């Protein structure tokens, strides 16, 4: 009975310890807590009596982490969030086994030093695996908690959010050694000091993005609109009214949020005409977002080159569309990475029942085929790279746009379903990481807040628009030239960690084979007898 009680208490402690790091993310935004948040969980894992127990507590802690960081999904997914968290939580089992292997007992200096490299590598492996779109994408990566810390943003420009995650786990690992293994103080202090020195060196000596002009970008945030049969028209009218107030302010670009237009512009020339007239009145192009069913086949000709195009495939798309004084310019980006359950049901034949217990997608939306760069009218040589909502969480997407020549990154988003939760703040913070990684400014424009703009180093430009705001605001957005190390070399920390883990597994495999080899036959101790021959 006592043993069972201890097991239950450890299981509950694992769930709670795994959820602790969520406090480092917005909305609490206790960024400093990320440097110690893993310590309780790691202390529990290192004391696990068996590898099986460590695996169980790693799984439970991973599930707790997912629920903690994504708890705001409960109104949409309801109880379905729990089996989803249990599934994704399995990804922390290898990390838990590494913690027990290298931090358990009384590790010698060599094992303690190896822990400072292999334990962070194991954590990054779990982050990489759950970054797959089908498992929810790279939302809540530990390094993303440092979105407002300038030295951490500078690290992101070298190795992306992955490098920031690695250093955070390494610091936590060093603290565990200092607390639990006094004999390993030397490698622990050396490891933590190395993290500080690396961050300081990058902060002091890495070149800053080189300024190359500025754009005046207006963000239009119409605010909440009551659900109803005419809600899309009300939202469009609110955006129209706020945009009209920008006339005379010498704006280069006006950005609306996700799903700001509820009818396909090819099938609704009336909406296209209103947007074109609005662009002419303000004196700037509009980047709107269309969330509507697209008709298949050719559509009737109408003003603007994009409206007479043949649309080969019907279905519901979310599309960024650039509209000028003469109508759509022809630049259109269809969202490529859709939100699991929110915009499509993975394996709908098996999981379609999720629509009966939450606000899951009743119909799968269609996805685009490739990223798109749009030339900004009136600013020769300036191209913008649009992303839609969830896509701002993926470092590779903004990196691809930057490598292709984007001068300004734009994320059009809508988090109105989670208005009073941590989701709007978490989502807006991702744009700071993407801006710092790529050395390009990023605009995060939403329907209902939080909208925010970040400069090429990830620094905040002007005030953010809170969820209570219904306004249009103009931002002076600095442009930058050059290329960051992350844009040039990509996810090299991930590759380095995979190589390190592969080398460790190979060494362990070779050692196991050596231990299983049979002992050689003993040599004879007396000379063989001679046989006399006659």
Coordinates of C-alpha atoms in Angstrom, one line a residue:
X1 CA 0.0 0.0 0.0
X2 CA 2.8 2.4 0.9
X3 CA 4.6 1.6 -2.3
X4 CA 1.5 2.3 -4.4
X5 CA 0.9 5.6 -2.6
X6 CA 4.5 6.7 -3.4
X7 CA 4.0 5.7 -7.0
X8 CA 0.8 7.8 -7.3
X9 CA 2.4 10.7 -5.6
X10 CA 5.3 10.6 -8.0
X11 CA 3.0 10.3 -11.0
X12 CA 1.1 13.4 -9.8
X13 CA 4.3 15.2 -9.2
X14 CA 5.5 14.4 -12.7
X15 CA 2.4 15.9 -14.3
X16 CA 2.7 19.0 -12.2
X17 CA 6.5 19.4 -12.8
X18 CA 6.0 18.9 -16.6
X19 CA 3.4 21.7 -16.6
X20 CA 5.5 24.2 -14.7
X21 CA 7.4 25.6 -17.8
X22 CA 4.1 27.0 -19.2
X23 CA 4.5 29.9 -16.8
X24 CA 7.5 31.1 -18.8
X25 CA 5.3 31.7 -21.8
X26 CA 2.8 34.5 -22.4
X27 CA 0.4 35.5 -20.9
X28 CA 2.3 35.1 -17.5
X29 CA 5.5 35.7 -19.5
X30 CA 7.9 34.9 -16.6
X31 CA 10.8 34.5 -19.1
X32 CA 13.3 34.1 -16.3
X33 CA 11.5 31.0 -15.0
X34 CA 12.5 29.0 -18.0
X35 CA 16.0 28.8 -16.6
X36 CA 14.9 26.8 -13.6
X37 CA 11.5 25.4 -14.7
X38 CA 12.8 22.0 -15.6
X39 CA 14.7 21.4 -12.4
X40 CA 11.9 19.8 -10.4
X41 CA 11.0 17.5 -13.2
X42 CA 14.6 16.5 -13.7
X43 CA 15.2 15.9 -10.0
X44 CA 12.2 13.6 -10.0
X45 CA 13.5 11.7 -13.1
X46 CA 17.0 11.2 -11.8
X47 CA 15.6 9.6 -8.7
X48 CA 13.4 7.1 -10.6
X49 CA 14.2 3.6 -9.2
X50 CA 14.0 2.0 -12.7
X51 CA 14.2 3.0 -16.3
X52 CA 10.6 2.0 -16.8
X53 CA 9.6 4.3 -14.0
X54 CA 11.6 7.2 -15.5
X55 CA 9.9 6.5 -18.9
X56 CA 6.5 6.7 -17.2
X57 CA 7.3 9.9 -15.4
X58 CA 8.8 11.4 -18.6
X59 CA 5.5 10.5 -20.4
X60 CA 3.3 12.0 -17.7
X61 CA 5.4 15.1 -17.5
X62 CA 5.3 15.6 -21.3
X63 CA 1.5 15.3 -21.2
X64 CA 1.4 17.8 -18.4
X65 CA 3.5 20.2 -20.4
X66 CA 1.2 19.9 -23.5
X67 CA -1.9 20.5 -21.4
X68 CA -0.2 23.5 -19.6
X69 CA 0.9 25.2 -22.7
X70 CA -2.2 24.4 -24.7
X71 CA -4.9 24.6 -22.0
X72 CA -6.7 27.3 -23.9
X73 CA -7.7 24.7 -26.5
X74 CA -10.1 23.1 -24.0
X75 CA -13.2 25.1 -25.1
X76 CA -12.6 23.8 -28.7
X77 CA -11.3 20.3 -28.2
X78 CA -12.9 19.5 -24.8
X79 CA -11.8 16.2 -23.4
X80 CA -10.1 15.4 -26.7
X81 CA -7.1 17.5 -25.5
X82 CA -6.3 14.8 -22.9
X83 CA -5.7 11.9 -25.3
X84 CA -3.9 14.3 -27.6
X85 CA -1.6 15.3 -24.8
X86 CA -1.1 11.7 -23.8
X87 CA 0.0 10.9 -27.4
X88 CA 2.4 13.8 -27.7
X89 CA 3.7 13.2 -24.2
X90 CA 5.3 10.0 -25.3
X91 CA 7.9 12.0 -27.2
X92 CA 9.6 12.9 -23.8
X93 CA 10.4 9.3 -22.9
X94 CA 13.9 9.3 -24.6
X95 CA 14.7 12.5 -22.8
X96 CA 13.6 11.1 -19.4
X97 CA 15.8 8.0 -19.9
X98 CA 18.8 10.3 -20.7
X99 CA 18.2 12.3 -17.5
X100 CA 18.1 9.2 -15.4
X101 CA 21.2 7.7 -17.2
X102 CA 23.4 10.7 -16.9
X103 CA 22.1 12.5 -13.8
X104 CA 21.0 9.6 -11.7
X105 CA 23.0 8.3 -8.8
X106 CA 26.4 10.0 -8.3
X107 CA 27.7 10.8 -11.8
X108 CA 31.4 11.2 -12.2
X109 CA 32.8 14.3 -13.8
X110 CA 32.8 12.6 -17.2
X111 CA 29.2 11.5 -17.0
X112 CA 28.2 15.0 -15.7
X113 CA 29.9 16.7 -18.6
X114 CA 28.2 14.4 -21.1
X115 CA 24.9 15.2 -19.4
X116 CA 25.3 18.9 -20.3
X117 CA 25.3 18.0 -24.0
X118 CA 23.2 14.8 -24.3
X119 CA 20.3 15.9 -22.0
X120 CA 19.7 19.1 -24.0
X121 CA 20.0 17.1 -27.2
X122 CA 17.4 14.7 -26.0
X123 CA 15.0 17.6 -25.2
X124 CA 15.5 19.1 -28.6
X125 CA 14.7 15.7 -30.2
X126 CA 11.2 15.8 -28.5
X127 CA 10.7 19.4 -29.7
X128 CA 11.7 18.4 -33.2
X129 CA 9.3 15.4 -33.3
X130 CA 6.3 17.4 -32.1
X131 CA 7.0 20.2 -34.5
X132 CA 5.4 18.0 -37.2
X133 CA 2.3 19.7 -38.3
X134 CA 0.1 16.6 -37.6
X135 CA 1.1 16.7 -33.9
X136 CA 0.2 20.4 -33.6
X137 CA 3.4 22.1 -34.9
X138 CA 6.2 23.9 -33.1
X139 CA 3.9 25.8 -30.7
X140 CA 5.4 26.1 -27.2
X141 CA 9.0 25.4 -28.0
X142 CA 11.0 26.2 -24.8
X143 CA 13.2 28.7 -26.6
X144 CA 10.1 30.7 -27.6
X145 CA 9.6 31.8 -24.0
X146 CA 12.5 34.2 -24.5
X147 CA 10.8 36.3 -27.2
X148 CA 11.4 39.5 -25.2
X149 CA 15.0 38.9 -24.1
X150 CA 17.4 40.7 -26.6
X151 CA 20.4 38.4 -26.0
X152 CA 18.2 35.3 -26.6
X153 CA 16.8 36.9 -29.7
X154 CA 20.4 37.4 -30.9
X155 CA 21.1 33.7 -30.3
X156 CA 18.0 32.9 -32.4
X157 CA 19.6 34.8 -35.3
X158 CA 22.5 32.3 -35.1
X159 CA 20.7 29.0 -34.6
X160 CA 17.0 29.7 -34.5
X161 CA 14.7 29.0 -31.6
X162 CA 16.4 25.6 -31.4
X163 CA 19.7 27.1 -30.1
X164 CA 17.8 29.0 -27.4
X165 CA 16.0 25.9 -26.3
X166 CA 19.4 24.0 -26.0
X167 CA 20.9 26.6 -23.8
X168 CA 17.9 26.8 -21.5
X169 CA 17.9 23.0 -21.0
X170 CA 21.7 23.1 -20.5
X171 CA 21.3 25.7 -17.7
X172 CA 18.6 23.7 -16.0
X173 CA 20.8 20.6 -16.3
X174 CA 23.7 22.5 -14.7
X175 CA 21.5 23.6 -11.8
X176 CA 20.4 20.0 -11.2
X177 CA 24.0 18.9 -10.9
X178 CA 24.7 21.8 -8.5
X179 CA 21.8 20.9 -6.3
X180 CA 21.9 17.1 -6.3
X181 CA 25.5 16.2 -7.1
X182 CA 28.0 18.3 -5.2
X183 CA 30.9 16.2 -6.6
X184 CA 30.0 17.5 -10.1
X185 CA 30.3 21.2 -9.3
X186 CA 33.2 21.8 -11.6
X187 CA 31.5 20.6 -14.8
X188 CA 28.2 22.1 -13.7
X189 CA 29.7 25.6 -13.1
X190 CA 31.7 25.3 -16.3
X191 CA 28.6 24.4 -18.3
X192 CA 26.5 27.3 -17.0
X193 CA 29.4 29.7 -17.4
X194 CA 29.9 28.5 -21.0
X195 CA 26.2 29.2 -21.8
X196 CA 26.6 32.7 -20.3
X197 CA 29.9 33.4 -22.2
X198 CA 28.4 32.1 -25.5
X199 CA 25.3 34.3 -25.1
X200 CA 27.5 37.3 -24.2
X201 CA 29.9 36.8 -27.1
X202 CA 27.0 36.6 -29.6
X203 CA 25.4 39.7 -28.1
X204 CA 28.5 41.8 -28.1
X205 CA 30.2 40.8 -31.4
X206 CA 27.5 39.5 -33.8
X207 CA 26.7 42.2 -36.4
X208 CA 23.3 43.8 -36.1
X209 CA 21.0 43.9 -39.2
X210 CA 21.9 46.7 -41.5
X211 CA 19.2 49.3 -42.0
X212 CA 17.9 49.9 -45.5
X213 CA 14.9 52.3 -45.3
X214 CA 11.5 51.9 -43.8
X215 CA 7.9 51.3 -44.6
X216 CA 4.7 52.8 -43.2
X217 CA 2.5 49.9 -42.5
X218 CA -1.0 50.1 -41.1
X219 CA -2.6 47.3 -39.1
X220 CA -6.4 47.2 -39.1
X221 CA -8.0 45.4 -36.1
X222 CA -11.8 45.5 -36.2
X223 CA -12.4 43.7 -32.9
X224 CA -15.0 41.2 -31.9
X225 CA -18.1 40.8 -34.0
X226 CA -21.2 39.0 -32.7
X227 CA -21.8 35.6 -34.3
X228 CA -24.7 35.6 -36.7
X229 CA -25.7 35.3 -40.4
X230 CA -24.3 38.7 -41.2
X231 CA -21.2 38.5 -39.0
X232 CA -18.8 38.3 -42.0
X233 CA -20.4 41.4 -43.6
X234 CA -20.2 43.3 -40.3
X235 CA -16.5 42.4 -39.9
X236 CA -15.8 43.5 -43.5
X237 CA -17.7 46.8 -42.9
X238 CA -15.8 47.4 -39.7
X239 CA -12.4 46.9 -41.5
X240 CA -13.6 49.1 -44.3
X241 CA -14.6 51.9 -41.9
X242 CA -11.3 51.8 -40.0
X243 CA -9.2 51.7 -43.2
X244 CA -11.0 54.7 -44.6
X245 CA -9.7 56.7 -41.6
X246 CA -6.1 56.1 -42.8
X247 CA -6.6 58.4 -45.8
X248 CA -4.0 61.1 -45.9
X249 CA -1.5 59.4 -43.7
X250 CA 0.9 58.4 -46.5
X251 CA 0.7 54.6 -45.9
X252 CA 2.7 52.1 -48.0
X253 CA 0.6 49.0 -47.1
X254 CA -2.6 48.3 -45.1
X255 CA -2.8 44.8 -43.5
X256 CA -6.1 43.1 -42.5
X257 CA -6.2 40.0 -40.3
X258 CA -7.1 36.4 -41.1
X259 CA -10.6 35.7 -42.4
X260 CA -11.2 39.4 -42.8
X261 CA -13.1 38.8 -46.1
X262 CA -15.8 36.2 -46.2
X263 CA -16.3 35.8 -49.9
X264 CA -14.0 34.8 -52.7
X265 CA -13.1 37.9 -54.7
X266 CA -13.4 36.0 -58.0
X267 CA -17.0 35.1 -57.2
X268 CA -17.8 38.4 -55.4
X269 CA -16.9 41.3 -57.7
X270 CA -18.8 43.6 -55.4
X271 CA -16.4 42.9 -52.6
X272 CA -13.4 43.3 -54.9
X273 CA -14.8 46.6 -56.1
X274 CA -15.2 47.9 -52.5
X275 CA -11.6 46.9 -51.7
X276 CA -10.3 48.5 -54.8
X277 CA -12.1 51.8 -54.1
X278 CA -10.8 51.7 -50.5
X279 CA -7.2 51.2 -51.8
X280 CA -7.6 54.2 -54.1
X281 CA -9.0 56.3 -51.3
X282 CA -6.2 55.5 -48.8
X283 CA -3.5 55.6 -51.5
X284 CA -2.0 52.2 -50.6
X285 CA -2.5 48.5 -51.4
X286 CA -4.4 46.3 -49.0
X287 CA -3.3 42.8 -48.0
X288 CA -6.6 41.1 -47.0
X289 CA -7.3 37.5 -46.1
X290 CA -10.1 35.6 -47.8
X291 CA -11.7 32.6 -46.0
X292 CA -14.2 31.3 -48.4
X293 CA -15.2 28.6 -50.8
X294 CA -13.5 29.0 -54.1
X295 CA -15.5 28.2 -57.2
X296 CA -14.0 25.6 -59.6
X297 CA -13.4 26.4 -63.2
X298 CA -13.4 29.8 -65.0
X299 CA -15.3 32.7 -63.5
X300 CA -16.9 35.6 -65.3
X301 CA -14.6 38.4 -66.2
X302 CA -14.6 41.4 -63.9
X303 CA -12.4 44.4 -63.1
X304 CA -8.8 43.5 -62.1
X305 CA -6.5 40.9 -63.7
X306 CA -6.9 38.3 -61.0
X307 CA -10.7 38.1 -61.1
X308 CA -10.9 36.6 -64.6
X309 CA -8.4 33.8 -63.9
X310 CA -9.4 30.2 -64.1
X311 CA -9.6 28.5 -60.7
X312 CA -9.2 24.8 -61.3
X313 CA -10.1 23.4 -57.9
X314 CA -12.9 24.3 -55.6
X315 CA -13.1 24.0 -51.9
X316 CA -12.5 26.3 -48.9
X317 CA -9.2 28.1 -48.8
X318 CA -7.6 30.7 -46.6
X319 CA -5.8 33.1 -48.9
X320 CA -3.7 36.3 -48.6
X321 CA -4.7 38.5 -51.5
X322 CA -3.1 41.9 -52.4
X323 CA -5.6 44.4 -53.7
X324 CA -4.7 47.7 -55.4
X325 CA -6.8 50.6 -56.8
X326 CA -7.6 48.6 -59.9
X327 CA -8.6 45.4 -57.9
X328 CA -6.6 42.3 -57.0
X329 CA -3.1 42.5 -58.3
X330 CA -2.9 38.8 -59.1
X331 CA -0.7 38.1 -56.0
X332 CA -2.4 35.4 -53.9
X333 CA -1.0 33.0 -51.3
X334 CA -3.0 30.0 -50.2
X335 CA -2.3 28.8 -46.7
X336 CA -0.2 25.7 -46.8
X337 CA -0.1 24.3 -43.3
X338 CA -3.5 23.9 -41.8
X339 CA -4.4 23.6 -38.1
X340 CA -5.1 20.0 -37.1
X341 CA -8.8 19.7 -36.0
X342 CA -9.3 23.4 -36.4
X343 CA -9.1 23.4 -40.2
X344 CA -9.0 19.8 -41.0
X345 CA -9.4 16.4 -39.2
X346 CA -6.4 14.1 -39.6
X347 CA -7.6 10.7 -40.7
X348 CA -11.2 12.0 -40.7
X349 CA -12.6 8.5 -41.2
X350 CA -11.2 7.5 -37.8
X351 CA -11.3 10.8 -35.9
X352 CA -14.3 12.5 -37.4
X353 CA -16.1 12.0 -34.2
X354 CA -14.1 14.9 -32.8
X355 CA -16.6 17.2 -34.4
X356 CA -19.3 16.0 -32.0
X357 CA -17.4 16.9 -28.8
X358 CA -15.7 20.2 -29.8
X359 CA -15.4 22.9 -32.4
X360 CA -13.5 20.8 -34.8
X361 CA -13.6 21.4 -38.6
X362 CA -16.8 20.2 -40.2
X363 CA -15.1 20.2 -43.6
X364 CA -11.4 20.0 -44.4
X365 CA -10.0 23.2 -45.9
X366 CA -7.7 23.0 -48.9
X367 CA -4.1 23.9 -48.7
X368 CA -1.8 25.8 -51.0
X369 CA 1.1 24.3 -53.0
X370 CA 4.0 26.8 -52.4
X371 CA 5.0 30.0 -50.7
X372 CA 4.5 33.3 -52.5
X373 CA 6.3 36.6 -52.6
X374 CA 4.4 39.7 -53.5
X375 CA 5.8 42.8 -55.0
X376 CA 4.7 45.9 -53.1
X377 CA 3.2 48.5 -55.5
X378 CA 4.9 51.8 -55.3
X379 CA 8.0 50.4 -53.7
X380 CA 10.3 48.9 -56.4
X381 CA 12.4 46.0 -55.1
X382 CA 10.4 45.5 -51.9
X383 CA 8.7 42.2 -51.6
X384 CA 6.5 40.9 -48.8
X385 CA 6.2 37.4 -47.6
X386 CA 2.7 36.4 -46.2
X387 CA 2.0 33.7 -43.7
X388 CA -1.4 32.8 -42.3
X389 CA -2.0 32.3 -38.6
X390 CA -0.6 29.0 -37.4
X391 CA 2.2 29.2 -40.0
X392 CA 4.1 31.9 -38.0
X393 CA 5.1 29.1 -35.5
X394 CA 7.2 27.3 -38.2
X395 CA 10.8 28.7 -38.4
X396 CA 11.4 27.0 -41.8
X397 CA 8.5 28.9 -43.5
X398 CA 9.7 32.4 -42.7
X399 CA 13.3 31.4 -43.4
X400 CA 12.3 30.2 -46.9
X401 CA 10.5 33.5 -47.6
X402 CA 13.6 35.4 -46.5
X403 CA 16.0 33.3 -48.6
X404 CA 13.7 34.0 -51.6
X405 CA 13.9 37.7 -51.1
X406 CA 11.2 38.9 -48.7
X407 CA 11.9 42.3 -47.1
X408 CA 8.9 42.2 -44.8
X409 CA 7.2 39.2 -43.2
X410 CA 3.5 39.3 -42.5
X411 CA 1.4 37.0 -40.5
X412 CA -2.4 37.4 -40.7
X413 CA -4.1 35.8 -37.7
X414 CA -7.4 35.4 -35.9
X415 CA -7.6 34.1 -32.3
X416 CA -11.2 35.4 -31.5
X417 CA -12.2 31.9 -30.4
X418 CA -9.6 32.2 -27.6
X419 CA -10.1 35.8 -26.8
X420 CA -9.8 35.7 -23.0
X421 CA -7.0 33.1 -22.9
X422 CA -3.2 33.0 -23.2
X423 CA -3.5 32.2 -26.9
X424 CA -3.4 35.8 -28.3
X425 CA -0.3 36.7 -26.4
X426 CA 1.5 33.5 -27.2
X427 CA 0.7 33.8 -30.9
X428 CA 1.9 37.5 -31.1
X429 CA 5.2 36.6 -29.4
X430 CA 6.1 34.1 -32.1
X431 CA 6.6 37.0 -34.6
X432 CA 9.4 38.3 -32.5
X433 CA 11.3 35.0 -32.8
X434 CA 10.7 34.9 -36.6
X435 CA 11.9 38.5 -37.0
X436 CA 15.1 37.8 -35.0
X437 CA 15.8 34.5 -36.8
X438 CA 15.6 36.0 -40.3
X439 CA 16.8 39.6 -39.7
X440 CA 13.6 40.9 -41.3
X441 CA 10.7 42.9 -39.7
X442 CA 7.5 41.1 -39.1
X443 CA 3.9 42.3 -38.8
X444 CA 1.4 40.2 -36.9
X445 CA -2.0 41.5 -37.8
X446 CA -5.1 40.0 -36.2
X447 CA -8.9 40.5 -36.2
X448 CA -9.3 40.8 -32.5
X449 CA -5.8 41.2 -31.0
X450 CA -3.1 40.9 -30.0
X451 CA -1.6 42.6 -33.1
X452 CA 2.1 43.6 -32.9
X453 CA 5.0 44.7 -35.1
X454 CA 8.7 43.7 -34.6
X455 CA 11.8 45.0 -36.1
X456 CA 14.6 43.0 -37.8
X457 CA 16.2 42.2 -34.4
X458 CA 12.9 41.0 -32.9
X459 CA 12.5 44.3 -31.0
X460 CA 8.9 45.7 -30.5
X461 CA 8.0 48.5 -32.9
X462 CA 5.4 50.8 -31.3
X463 CA 2.7 49.6 -29.0
X464 CA 0.8 46.3 -29.5
X465 CA -2.9 46.4 -30.0
X466 CA -4.6 44.6 -27.1
X467 CA -7.7 42.3 -27.5
X468 CA -9.9 45.3 -26.4
X469 CA -8.8 47.5 -29.2
X470 CA -10.8 48.3 -32.3
X471 CA -8.6 50.5 -34.3
X472 CA -6.2 51.1 -37.2
X473 CA -2.6 52.0 -36.4
X474 CA 0.3 53.1 -38.6
X475 CA 3.8 51.7 -37.8
X476 CA 7.1 53.0 -39.1
X477 CA 8.7 49.6 -39.9
X478 CA 12.5 49.6 -40.4
X479 CA 13.8 47.4 -43.2
X480 CA 17.1 45.6 -43.2
X481 CA 19.5 44.0 -45.6
X482 CA 22.0 41.2 -45.2
X483 CA 21.5 37.6 -44.0
X484 CA 21.6 36.1 -40.5
X485 CA 23.5 32.9 -39.7
X486 CA 20.2 31.1 -39.3
X487 CA 19.0 32.1 -42.7
X488 CA 22.3 30.9 -44.2
X489 CA 22.8 27.7 -42.3
X490 CA 19.3 26.8 -41.2
X491 CA 18.6 24.3 -38.4
X492 CA 22.2 23.3 -37.7
X493 CA 21.6 22.9 -33.9
X494 CA 19.1 20.2 -34.8
X495 CA 21.6 18.4 -37.0
X496 CA 24.3 18.7 -34.4
X497 CA 22.1 17.2 -31.7
X498 CA 20.9 14.3 -34.0
X499 CA 24.6 13.5 -34.8
X500 CA 25.5 13.6 -31.1
X501 CA 22.6 11.3 -30.1
X502 CA 23.5 9.0 -33.0
X503 CA 27.1 8.8 -31.8
X504 CA 26.0 8.0 -28.3
X505 CA 23.6 5.3 -29.5
X506 CA 26.4 3.8 -31.6
X507 CA 28.8 3.8 -28.7
X508 CA 26.3 2.2 -26.4
X509 CA 25.5 -0.4 -29.1
X510 CA 29.2 -1.2 -29.5
X511 CA 29.6 -1.5 -25.8
X512 CA 26.6 -3.8 -25.5
X513 CA 28.0 -6.1 -28.2
X514 CA 31.4 -6.2 -26.5
X515 CA 29.7 -7.2 -23.2
X516 CA 27.9 -10.0 -24.9
X517 CA 30.9 -11.6 -26.6
X518 CA 31.7 -15.1 -25.2
X519 CA 34.9 -15.4 -23.2
X520 CA 37.8 -16.9 -25.2
X521 CA 38.7 -20.6 -24.5
X522 CA 41.4 -21.0 -21.9
X523 CA 44.9 -21.9 -23.1
X524 CA 46.1 -25.4 -22.2
X525 CA 48.3 -25.3 -19.1
X526 CA 50.3 -28.6 -19.9
X527 CA 52.0 -29.6 -23.1
X528 CA 50.1 -32.3 -25.0
X529 CA 51.2 -35.9 -24.5
X530 CA 53.4 -37.4 -27.2
X531 CA 52.4 -40.7 -28.8
X532 CA 55.3 -43.1 -29.5
X533 CA 55.5 -44.6 -32.9
X534 CA 57.2 -47.9 -33.6

